[in-house]
Structures are given as C-alpha cells and as structure tokens.
C-alpha cells in the first residue's frame, strides 16, 4: 500500500525550569493511504506531542531534537512556518478533544466552516457557503441552512464535535489526526461520533490517525494500532495482532484494563505504578519497573523491535530467542469480568 506519511526516529524535547523533558524518544511509524492508525497509551506517553509535532504546533518550549517526518516528498521538520501554514488544514488536519476550544464562540459556525474553504480552496463566497451547508448536512446535522447561521453555544457538545469534524474535512485533507475526539462526550454520543468518523473516512478516503487511551474504542475503528509508552512505540501491528496476539507486557496491561460493556468503566483494573519521569528516563526497558514479567536484562539495555510477523513488531526482551517462554496473563484474552469479581 502507498505510504502517505513516514515518521522516522522522531525525538521531541521540552525545555522546562526543572530540565529537559524527553517527551517523544525515537518514534517511527508510517501511515498508508486511506488507513486508520490508532495510537494508544496511558496519559503522558507522548501521543499528543508526537501528533502535534507532525502539525508543527508544539508549544514554544518544545523542539524537534531529531528525526524526519516525510509527507508528499517533503520533510515537515524542515519546512518554514509559512510553508507549514499552507499545508495545515489543507493536507493535514487535526481534531482535538474539546470541541469548544477549537471553535470561535463569537463567530457563526457557517463562517467558521467557510474560512478554511475560502483560504485553501480559493472558492468564492457563494460556492463556499454551499459547500459549508453540504458539510453540515454530511456530518448528520439537520436543518443545515438554519444551523449555518447559529453560534457554537447553540449546539450541544456532540453537535459541536460534528462541526469541528466538518471544519476539518472542509478541504479534503489527506491525513486527519483525531486526538481523543470523543473523550469529552458522553458514551452514546461518543459512539455516534465514532461511527460518523468511520463513515466519513470511507467516503473521503482520508487516512486517519486516531489517538486514544481506550483500547476498546480502537477495536472497531483501526486497521493498525501503535502502542506508546514513555515516549516510545513499544508494539505495533494490525488490530487483530494487537487484540488477539499481543506481545508486550504493557499491551497486556492495557488490554487487561479495558472496560467491558457490562460494567462500563475501567476502575476494575489499572496497570500498577506510574509511568517514568521523562526528565530522567530509565535505562533499559522503561516499562519493566511496572511489569511482573521483567527480566534482568530489562534494567541494563533497551530492547530492540523484535519482528513477530510481517505486520507485527514489539520491543520487549521477552521475544528474544533466549528468553524463557512466558504465559500471557489470562485477563488479556478479553474475558468478561463480572461485577462482583
Ligand atoms: N509544553 C510542555 N512542557 C513540558 N512538558 C510537556 C509539555 N507538553 C507535554 N509535555 C510532556 O510530554 C509528555 C507527553 O505528553 P503528551 O501530551 O504527548 O501525552 P499524551 O500521551 O497525549 O497524554 P494524554 O492521554 O493525557 O493526552 C508528558 O510527560 C508531558 O508532561
Ligand atoms: Mg494527549
């Protein structure tokens, strides 16, 4: 399949009073045309920073220390701000968690959708208006002409996120990055928005990078999954590789803490311990400090990416031919947990 985006050995640091935070530590992945790649991992694992770096919207204290981001024959890490400006929204668009912060409360939503269309597609006002109304309709909002003239506060949270999606799709981006687009919404609305995104993606053939800490969301959405921990990708593969044949103890932990339908929250099991301090990342396997499956070598050297299959890779010493074979914990196999367990 054709590669649309290639991220190679991306390293991103932040300067802070306390020292340098190594938020992204050598991330490599690619994105094919039209596919959905999910990036999953606990809070602080570097998911948002990695994707904001692709958009080059890091906060002022952040910088790209190393690596390449290849898109359409260009290395995005080397583009000037004005070159990036042309690309942002048009070729690569991003949707954030909280739709309210992405919308301007003082402007009608019609105008906000039209802005990008006028800027990037050079359409006249009337054409842009027609397209904006079409988009409002496309994201499943009724009475689009009436809605066109309204302000964000006249929309519910789920509707606002639909509008944000409409804005992001206005210029037919090749890559859409959705950073936890549904976490601020209630569960039923979440499901509707996910369905909408999936549907629109099929129609527009945009490639989607979907960021979430909830593996449950990923199962029905993603073609491939990249699992991030402490600024690194520790395992990646197709959805079925990750769900049915996970190899990294961290992925086991994430699968074990997945909420089940009959309970609806994830308080039952959380991975014990906390992620490491990224100002002083540990030597060796960063997850081993929290893992029941740690080997002696984990504290000494960082595991390379071991190949599990042509589609599946994981960075854990457990995959070394000399490592003792480990039984995966049973809660990995997505067993149903009953309330009184
Ligand atoms: N502006 C900043 N200055 C210093 N450190 C930062 C800054 N932004 C992010 N970080 C650090 O970078 C690391 C990765 O953060 P990031 O926001 O990418 O995590 P995440 O995986 O998106 O988490 P979440 O699920 O909570 O959104 C964290 O340790 C965070 O504290
Ligand atoms: Mg984030």
Short mmCIF file of C-alpha atoms and ligand atoms in Angstrom, two decimals:
data_model
loop_
_atom_site.label_atom_id
_atom_site.label_comp_id
_atom_site.label_asym_id
_atom_site.label_seq_id
_atom_site.Cartn_x
_atom_site.Cartn_y
_atom_site.Cartn_z
CA UNK A 1 0.00 0.00 0.00
CA UNK A 2 1.14 3.50 -0.74
CA UNK A 3 2.84 5.34 2.11
CA UNK A 4 1.42 8.75 2.77
CA UNK A 5 3.33 9.76 5.85
CA UNK A 6 6.54 8.40 7.31
CA UNK A 7 7.74 9.36 10.76
CA UNK A 8 11.33 8.27 11.39
CA UNK A 9 13.13 8.28 14.71
CA UNK A 10 11.23 11.34 15.92
CA UNK A 11 12.60 12.82 19.15
CA UNK A 12 10.88 15.79 20.78
CA UNK A 13 12.05 17.57 23.93
CA UNK A 14 10.66 20.35 26.07
CA UNK A 15 12.75 22.86 27.96
CA UNK A 16 11.41 23.39 31.46
CA UNK A 17 12.74 25.03 34.64
CA UNK A 18 13.48 21.61 36.04
CA UNK A 19 15.35 20.40 32.95
CA UNK A 20 14.65 18.80 29.57
CA UNK A 21 11.60 16.59 29.24
CA UNK A 22 12.14 13.89 26.62
CA UNK A 23 8.51 13.55 25.58
CA UNK A 24 8.98 11.59 22.35
CA UNK A 25 12.01 9.32 22.21
CA UNK A 26 12.64 7.88 18.77
CA UNK A 27 9.19 7.21 17.33
CA UNK A 28 8.97 5.54 13.92
CA UNK A 29 5.76 4.69 12.10
CA UNK A 30 4.15 5.08 8.73
CA UNK A 31 0.65 5.75 7.54
CA UNK A 32 -0.79 4.32 4.36
CA UNK A 33 -3.33 5.94 2.09
CA UNK A 34 -6.86 5.60 3.43
CA UNK A 35 -5.98 3.60 6.56
CA UNK A 36 -6.81 4.21 10.20
CA UNK A 37 -3.88 4.02 12.57
CA UNK A 38 -4.69 4.16 16.27
CA UNK A 39 -2.08 5.41 18.71
CA UNK A 40 -2.86 4.17 22.22
CA UNK A 41 -1.16 4.59 25.55
CA UNK A 42 -1.66 5.96 29.03
CA UNK A 43 -1.70 9.65 29.83
CA UNK A 44 1.72 11.24 29.29
CA UNK A 45 3.00 8.61 26.87
CA UNK A 46 3.63 11.20 24.17
CA UNK A 47 0.68 10.61 21.83
CA UNK A 48 -0.38 14.24 21.53
CA UNK A 49 3.16 15.58 21.37
CA UNK A 50 4.02 13.19 18.52
CA UNK A 51 0.99 14.30 16.52
CA UNK A 52 1.33 17.99 17.32
CA UNK A 53 4.87 17.70 16.02
CA UNK A 54 3.54 16.40 12.70
CA UNK A 55 1.35 19.51 12.53
CA UNK A 56 4.26 21.58 13.88
CA UNK A 57 2.09 23.11 16.57
CA UNK A 58 4.31 22.38 19.59
CA UNK A 59 4.28 24.90 22.41
CA UNK A 60 7.16 27.37 22.38
CA UNK A 61 9.35 25.42 24.82
CA UNK A 62 9.23 22.28 22.67
CA UNK A 63 11.57 21.41 19.83
CA UNK A 64 12.34 18.57 17.42
CA UNK A 65 15.60 17.11 18.59
CA UNK A 66 15.98 14.54 15.88
CA UNK A 67 14.13 12.63 13.18
CA UNK A 68 12.18 13.12 9.99
CA UNK A 69 8.51 13.48 9.08
CA UNK A 70 8.14 12.69 5.40
CA UNK A 71 4.93 13.75 3.69
CA UNK A 72 4.38 14.17 -0.02
CA UNK A 73 8.11 14.24 -0.76
CA UNK A 74 8.83 16.85 1.91
CA UNK A 75 10.40 16.60 5.35
CA UNK A 76 7.96 18.53 7.52
CA UNK A 77 10.58 19.05 10.22
CA UNK A 78 12.46 21.28 7.77
CA UNK A 79 9.61 23.42 6.42
CA UNK A 80 9.31 27.09 7.31
CA UNK A 81 6.29 28.31 9.27
CA UNK A 82 4.75 29.83 6.14
CA UNK A 83 5.15 26.56 4.21
CA UNK A 84 3.55 24.70 7.12
CA UNK A 85 0.70 27.19 7.17
CA UNK A 86 -0.20 26.25 3.60
CA UNK A 87 -0.22 22.58 4.47
CA UNK A 88 -2.09 22.75 7.78
CA UNK A 89 -5.82 22.27 7.42
CA UNK A 90 -5.44 21.60 3.71
CA UNK A 91 -3.30 18.44 3.59
CA UNK A 92 -3.19 17.50 7.26
CA UNK A 93 -5.94 18.48 9.68
CA UNK A 94 -6.34 17.83 13.39
CA UNK A 95 -9.35 17.44 15.67
CA UNK A 96 -8.91 17.96 19.39
CA UNK A 97 -10.58 16.57 22.46
CA UNK A 98 -12.61 19.59 23.46
CA UNK A 99 -14.71 20.94 20.60
CA UNK A 100 -15.35 24.21 22.45
CA UNK A 101 -11.71 25.23 22.39
CA UNK A 102 -11.48 24.57 18.66
CA UNK A 103 -14.46 26.80 17.85
CA UNK A 104 -14.64 30.56 17.99
CA UNK A 105 -17.59 31.49 20.24
CA UNK A 106 -18.07 34.89 18.57
CA UNK A 107 -18.43 33.63 15.02
CA UNK A 108 -21.29 31.71 13.40
CA UNK A 109 -20.41 28.13 12.64
CA UNK A 110 -21.17 28.76 8.96
CA UNK A 111 -18.45 31.40 8.80
CA UNK A 112 -16.02 29.13 10.61
CA UNK A 113 -16.54 26.31 8.14
CA UNK A 114 -16.29 28.72 5.22
CA UNK A 115 -12.98 30.20 6.44
CA UNK A 116 -10.90 27.15 5.56
CA UNK A 117 -12.73 26.58 2.29
CA UNK A 118 -12.06 30.14 1.15
CA UNK A 119 -8.46 30.10 2.37
CA UNK A 120 -7.36 26.76 0.96
CA UNK A 121 -9.62 26.14 -1.99
CA UNK A 122 -9.90 29.67 -3.31
CA UNK A 123 -13.67 29.33 -3.78
CA UNK A 124 -15.91 32.38 -3.95
CA UNK A 125 -18.25 33.18 -1.06
CA UNK A 126 -21.38 31.68 -2.58
CA UNK A 127 -19.69 28.43 -3.50
CA UNK A 128 -18.02 28.22 -0.11
CA UNK A 129 -21.40 28.73 1.55
CA UNK A 130 -22.97 25.95 -0.50
CA UNK A 131 -20.08 23.66 0.41
CA UNK A 132 -20.34 24.59 4.11
CA UNK A 133 -24.05 23.76 4.15
CA UNK A 134 -23.33 20.46 2.43
CA UNK A 135 -20.75 19.67 5.09
CA UNK A 136 -23.14 20.45 7.95
CA UNK A 137 -25.56 18.05 6.35
CA UNK A 138 -22.81 15.47 5.76
CA UNK A 139 -21.88 15.33 9.46
CA UNK A 140 -25.50 14.50 10.27
CA UNK A 141 -26.93 17.79 11.49
CA UNK A 142 -30.49 18.52 10.39
CA UNK A 143 -31.68 21.86 9.04
CA UNK A 144 -28.21 22.80 7.85
CA UNK A 145 -29.25 26.19 6.42
CA UNK A 146 -30.64 27.30 9.75
CA UNK A 147 -27.67 25.85 11.64
CA UNK A 148 -25.25 27.66 9.34
CA UNK A 149 -26.26 30.98 10.93
CA UNK A 150 -26.01 29.86 14.54
CA UNK A 151 -23.22 30.25 17.11
CA UNK A 152 -21.35 27.44 18.93
CA UNK A 153 -23.27 27.93 22.21
CA UNK A 154 -26.46 26.97 20.38
CA UNK A 155 -25.06 23.47 19.78
CA UNK A 156 -24.70 20.53 22.16
CA UNK A 157 -21.25 19.02 22.83
CA UNK A 158 -21.73 16.20 20.35
CA UNK A 159 -23.02 18.61 17.68
CA UNK A 160 -20.03 20.89 18.23
CA UNK A 161 -17.69 18.00 17.67
CA UNK A 162 -19.59 17.25 14.45
CA UNK A 163 -18.98 20.85 13.39
CA UNK A 164 -15.28 20.55 14.22
CA UNK A 165 -15.19 17.42 12.06
CA UNK A 166 -16.94 19.31 9.26
CA UNK A 167 -14.34 22.09 9.50
CA UNK A 168 -11.50 19.61 9.41
CA UNK A 169 -12.97 17.88 6.35
CA UNK A 170 -13.72 21.11 4.52
CA UNK A 171 -10.57 20.92 2.43
CA UNK A 172 -10.46 17.16 1.88
CA UNK A 173 -7.27 16.63 3.88
CA UNK A 174 -5.15 13.61 3.01
CA UNK A 175 -4.44 12.99 6.67
CA UNK A 176 -6.79 13.63 9.55
CA UNK A 177 -5.42 13.43 13.08
CA UNK A 178 -8.06 12.99 15.78
CA UNK A 179 -6.68 13.48 19.29
CA UNK A 180 -9.14 11.80 21.67
CA UNK A 181 -12.05 13.33 19.75
CA UNK A 182 -14.72 11.74 21.89
CA UNK A 183 -13.41 11.65 25.46
CA UNK A 184 -15.19 14.87 26.43
CA UNK A 185 -18.54 13.44 25.30
CA UNK A 186 -20.93 11.03 26.94
CA UNK A 187 -20.85 7.39 25.92
CA UNK A 188 -23.80 7.31 23.49
CA UNK A 189 -22.67 10.46 21.72
CA UNK A 190 -19.13 9.04 21.61
CA UNK A 191 -20.39 6.03 19.70
CA UNK A 192 -22.28 8.22 17.23
CA UNK A 193 -19.25 10.43 16.58
CA UNK A 194 -17.02 7.40 16.07
CA UNK A 195 -19.47 5.95 13.62
CA UNK A 196 -19.63 9.26 11.82
CA UNK A 197 -15.85 9.47 11.58
CA UNK A 198 -15.60 5.97 10.24
CA UNK A 199 -18.31 6.62 7.70
CA UNK A 200 -16.78 9.91 6.55
CA UNK A 201 -13.38 8.37 6.31
CA UNK A 202 -14.71 5.74 3.95
CA UNK A 203 -16.33 8.44 1.84
CA UNK A 204 -13.38 10.83 1.76
CA UNK A 205 -10.60 8.19 1.74
CA UNK A 206 -8.55 10.31 4.12
CA UNK A 207 -6.01 8.47 6.24
CA UNK A 208 -6.80 8.79 9.91
CA UNK A 209 -4.53 8.85 12.94
CA UNK A 210 -6.76 8.20 15.89
CA UNK A 211 -5.34 8.90 19.36
CA UNK A 212 -6.96 7.34 22.39
CA UNK A 213 -6.14 5.80 25.74
CA UNK A 214 -9.11 3.48 25.40
CA UNK A 215 -8.28 0.31 23.51
CA UNK A 216 -11.97 -0.58 23.42
CA UNK A 217 -12.62 2.26 21.00
CA UNK A 218 -9.88 1.08 18.70
CA UNK A 219 -11.13 -2.44 18.09
CA UNK A 220 -13.81 -1.45 15.60
CA UNK A 221 -12.04 1.54 14.12
CA UNK A 222 -8.40 0.88 13.43
CA UNK A 223 -6.63 -1.08 10.72
CA UNK A 224 -3.40 -0.85 12.67
CA UNK A 225 -2.51 0.01 16.24
CA UNK A 226 0.66 1.55 17.67
CA UNK A 227 1.07 1.24 21.44
CA UNK A 228 3.06 4.04 23.06
CA UNK A 229 4.76 4.07 26.42
CA UNK A 230 7.06 6.71 27.89
CA UNK A 231 7.69 8.41 24.56
CA UNK A 232 8.28 5.26 22.51
CA UNK A 233 6.24 2.88 20.41
CA UNK A 234 6.58 -0.44 22.21
CA UNK A 235 4.38 -2.54 19.94
CA UNK A 236 2.59 -2.15 16.65
CA UNK A 237 0.61 -4.36 14.37
CA UNK A 238 -2.78 -4.85 12.77
CA UNK A 239 -5.79 -4.62 15.08
CA UNK A 240 -6.02 -8.37 15.22
CA UNK A 241 -2.27 -8.70 16.01
CA UNK A 242 -2.72 -6.37 18.97
CA UNK A 243 -6.03 -7.73 20.24
CA UNK A 244 -5.50 -11.43 19.67
CA UNK A 245 -1.75 -11.87 19.82
CA UNK A 246 -0.33 -9.06 21.97
CA UNK A 247 3.34 -9.50 22.88
CA UNK A 248 4.39 -6.58 25.07
CA UNK A 249 3.57 -6.70 28.81
CA UNK A 250 2.41 -3.10 28.55
CA UNK A 251 -0.11 -4.05 25.85
CA UNK A 252 -1.23 -6.90 28.13
CA UNK A 253 -1.77 -4.33 30.85
CA UNK A 254 -3.77 -2.03 28.58
CA UNK A 255 -5.94 -4.92 27.39
CA UNK A 256 -6.46 -6.01 30.97
CA UNK A 257 -7.65 -2.54 31.94
CA UNK A 258 -10.06 -2.33 29.05
CA UNK A 259 -13.58 -1.55 30.19
CA UNK A 260 -16.18 -4.16 29.34
CA UNK A 261 -19.65 -3.43 28.13
CA UNK A 262 -21.41 -4.87 31.13
CA UNK A 263 -19.51 -2.63 33.54
CA UNK A 264 -18.84 0.48 31.53
CA UNK A 265 -15.89 1.91 33.40
CA UNK A 266 -12.27 0.98 33.79
CA UNK A 267 -11.83 1.24 37.53
CA UNK A 268 -11.56 -2.50 37.96
CA UNK A 269 -8.03 -2.98 36.87
CA UNK A 270 -5.36 -0.45 36.24
CA UNK A 271 -1.73 -1.10 35.48
CA UNK A 272 0.01 -0.75 38.85
CA UNK A 273 2.58 2.02 39.28
CA UNK A 274 3.09 5.15 37.23
CA UNK A 275 4.99 5.99 34.04
CA UNK A 276 8.61 7.11 34.50
CA UNK A 277 9.82 10.68 34.81
CA UNK A 278 10.67 11.70 31.26
CA UNK A 279 13.24 14.17 32.51
CA UNK A 280 15.27 11.17 33.62
CA UNK A 281 14.02 8.21 31.58
CA UNK A 282 15.27 4.88 32.92
CA UNK A 283 17.94 2.87 31.20
CA UNK A 284 16.69 -0.27 29.51
CA UNK A 285 13.01 -1.15 29.16
CA UNK A 286 11.06 1.76 30.68
CA UNK A 287 8.05 -0.44 31.44
CA UNK A 288 9.97 -3.16 33.26
CA UNK A 289 9.72 -1.25 36.56
CA UNK A 290 5.97 -1.85 36.48
CA UNK A 291 5.98 -5.26 34.89
CA UNK A 292 5.54 -8.66 36.52
CA UNK A 293 7.42 -10.10 33.57
CA UNK A 294 10.64 -8.10 33.90
CA UNK A 295 13.90 -9.83 33.02
CA UNK A 296 17.34 -8.99 34.34
CA UNK A 297 18.38 -7.52 31.00
CA UNK A 298 15.45 -5.06 31.08
CA UNK A 299 17.31 -2.90 33.57
CA UNK A 300 20.50 -2.95 31.53
CA UNK A 301 19.65 -2.49 27.88
CA UNK A 302 16.81 -1.23 25.81
CA UNK A 303 15.04 -3.94 23.84
CA UNK A 304 15.10 -3.59 20.04
CA UNK A 305 11.93 -4.04 17.98
CA UNK A 306 11.53 -7.79 17.53
CA UNK A 307 9.63 -8.97 14.49
CA UNK A 308 6.63 -11.13 15.36
CA UNK A 309 5.28 -11.30 11.81
CA UNK A 310 5.42 -9.20 8.66
CA UNK A 311 2.83 -6.87 10.16
CA UNK A 312 3.64 -7.13 13.85
CA UNK A 313 6.59 -5.83 15.93
CA UNK A 314 7.20 -5.46 19.66
CA UNK A 315 10.05 -4.06 21.74
CA UNK A 316 10.34 -6.49 24.62
CA UNK A 317 13.20 -8.77 25.64
CA UNK A 318 10.58 -11.49 26.18
CA UNK A 319 10.75 -12.02 22.42
CA UNK A 320 14.47 -12.71 22.45
CA UNK A 321 15.09 -16.32 21.39
CA UNK A 322 16.95 -16.95 24.65
CA UNK A 323 14.23 -15.54 26.92
CA UNK A 324 12.23 -18.06 28.89
CA UNK A 325 8.78 -18.52 27.38
CA UNK A 326 6.13 -16.65 29.33
CA UNK A 327 2.45 -17.42 29.65
CA UNK A 328 0.37 -14.35 28.95
CA UNK A 329 -1.84 -13.36 31.86
CA UNK A 330 -5.37 -14.63 31.33
CA UNK A 331 -7.09 -11.28 31.64
CA UNK A 332 -5.55 -10.42 28.30
CA UNK A 333 -7.92 -12.61 26.40
CA UNK A 334 -10.72 -10.10 26.83
CA UNK A 335 -12.60 -12.30 29.24
CA UNK A 336 -15.82 -10.89 30.59
CA UNK A 337 -15.47 -9.54 34.09
CA UNK A 338 -18.49 -9.85 36.30
CA UNK A 339 -19.46 -7.10 38.73
CA UNK A 340 -18.60 -8.98 41.89
CA UNK A 341 -15.20 -10.12 40.76
N1 LIG B 1 4.72 22.25 26.99
C1 LIG B 1 5.26 21.23 27.68
N2 LIG B 1 6.29 21.44 28.54
C2 LIG B 1 6.85 20.42 29.21
N3 LIG B 1 6.46 19.14 29.11
C3 LIG B 1 5.44 18.86 28.27
C4 LIG B 1 4.79 19.90 27.52
N4 LIG B 1 3.81 19.31 26.78
C5 LIG B 1 3.85 17.99 27.05
N5 LIG B 1 4.83 17.71 27.95
C6 LIG B 1 5.18 16.40 28.47
O1 LIG B 1 5.34 15.50 27.41
C7 LIG B 1 4.90 14.21 27.78
C8 LIG B 1 3.93 13.65 26.77
O2 LIG B 1 2.75 14.41 26.79
P1 LIG B 1 1.51 14.17 25.81
O3 LIG B 1 0.61 15.32 25.98
O4 LIG B 1 2.00 13.87 24.45
O5 LIG B 1 0.86 12.87 26.43
P2 LIG B 1 -0.42 12.06 25.91
O6 LIG B 1 0.05 10.68 25.61
O7 LIG B 1 -1.07 12.81 24.83
O8 LIG B 1 -1.31 12.01 27.22
P3 LIG B 1 -2.91 12.24 27.42
O9 LIG B 1 -3.53 10.88 27.22
O10 LIG B 1 -3.00 12.69 28.83
O11 LIG B 1 -3.38 13.26 26.45
C9 LIG B 1 4.30 14.32 29.19
O12 LIG B 1 5.26 13.92 30.11
C10 LIG B 1 4.06 15.81 29.31
O13 LIG B 1 4.16 16.23 30.64
MG1 LIG B 2 -2.91 13.80 24.68
#
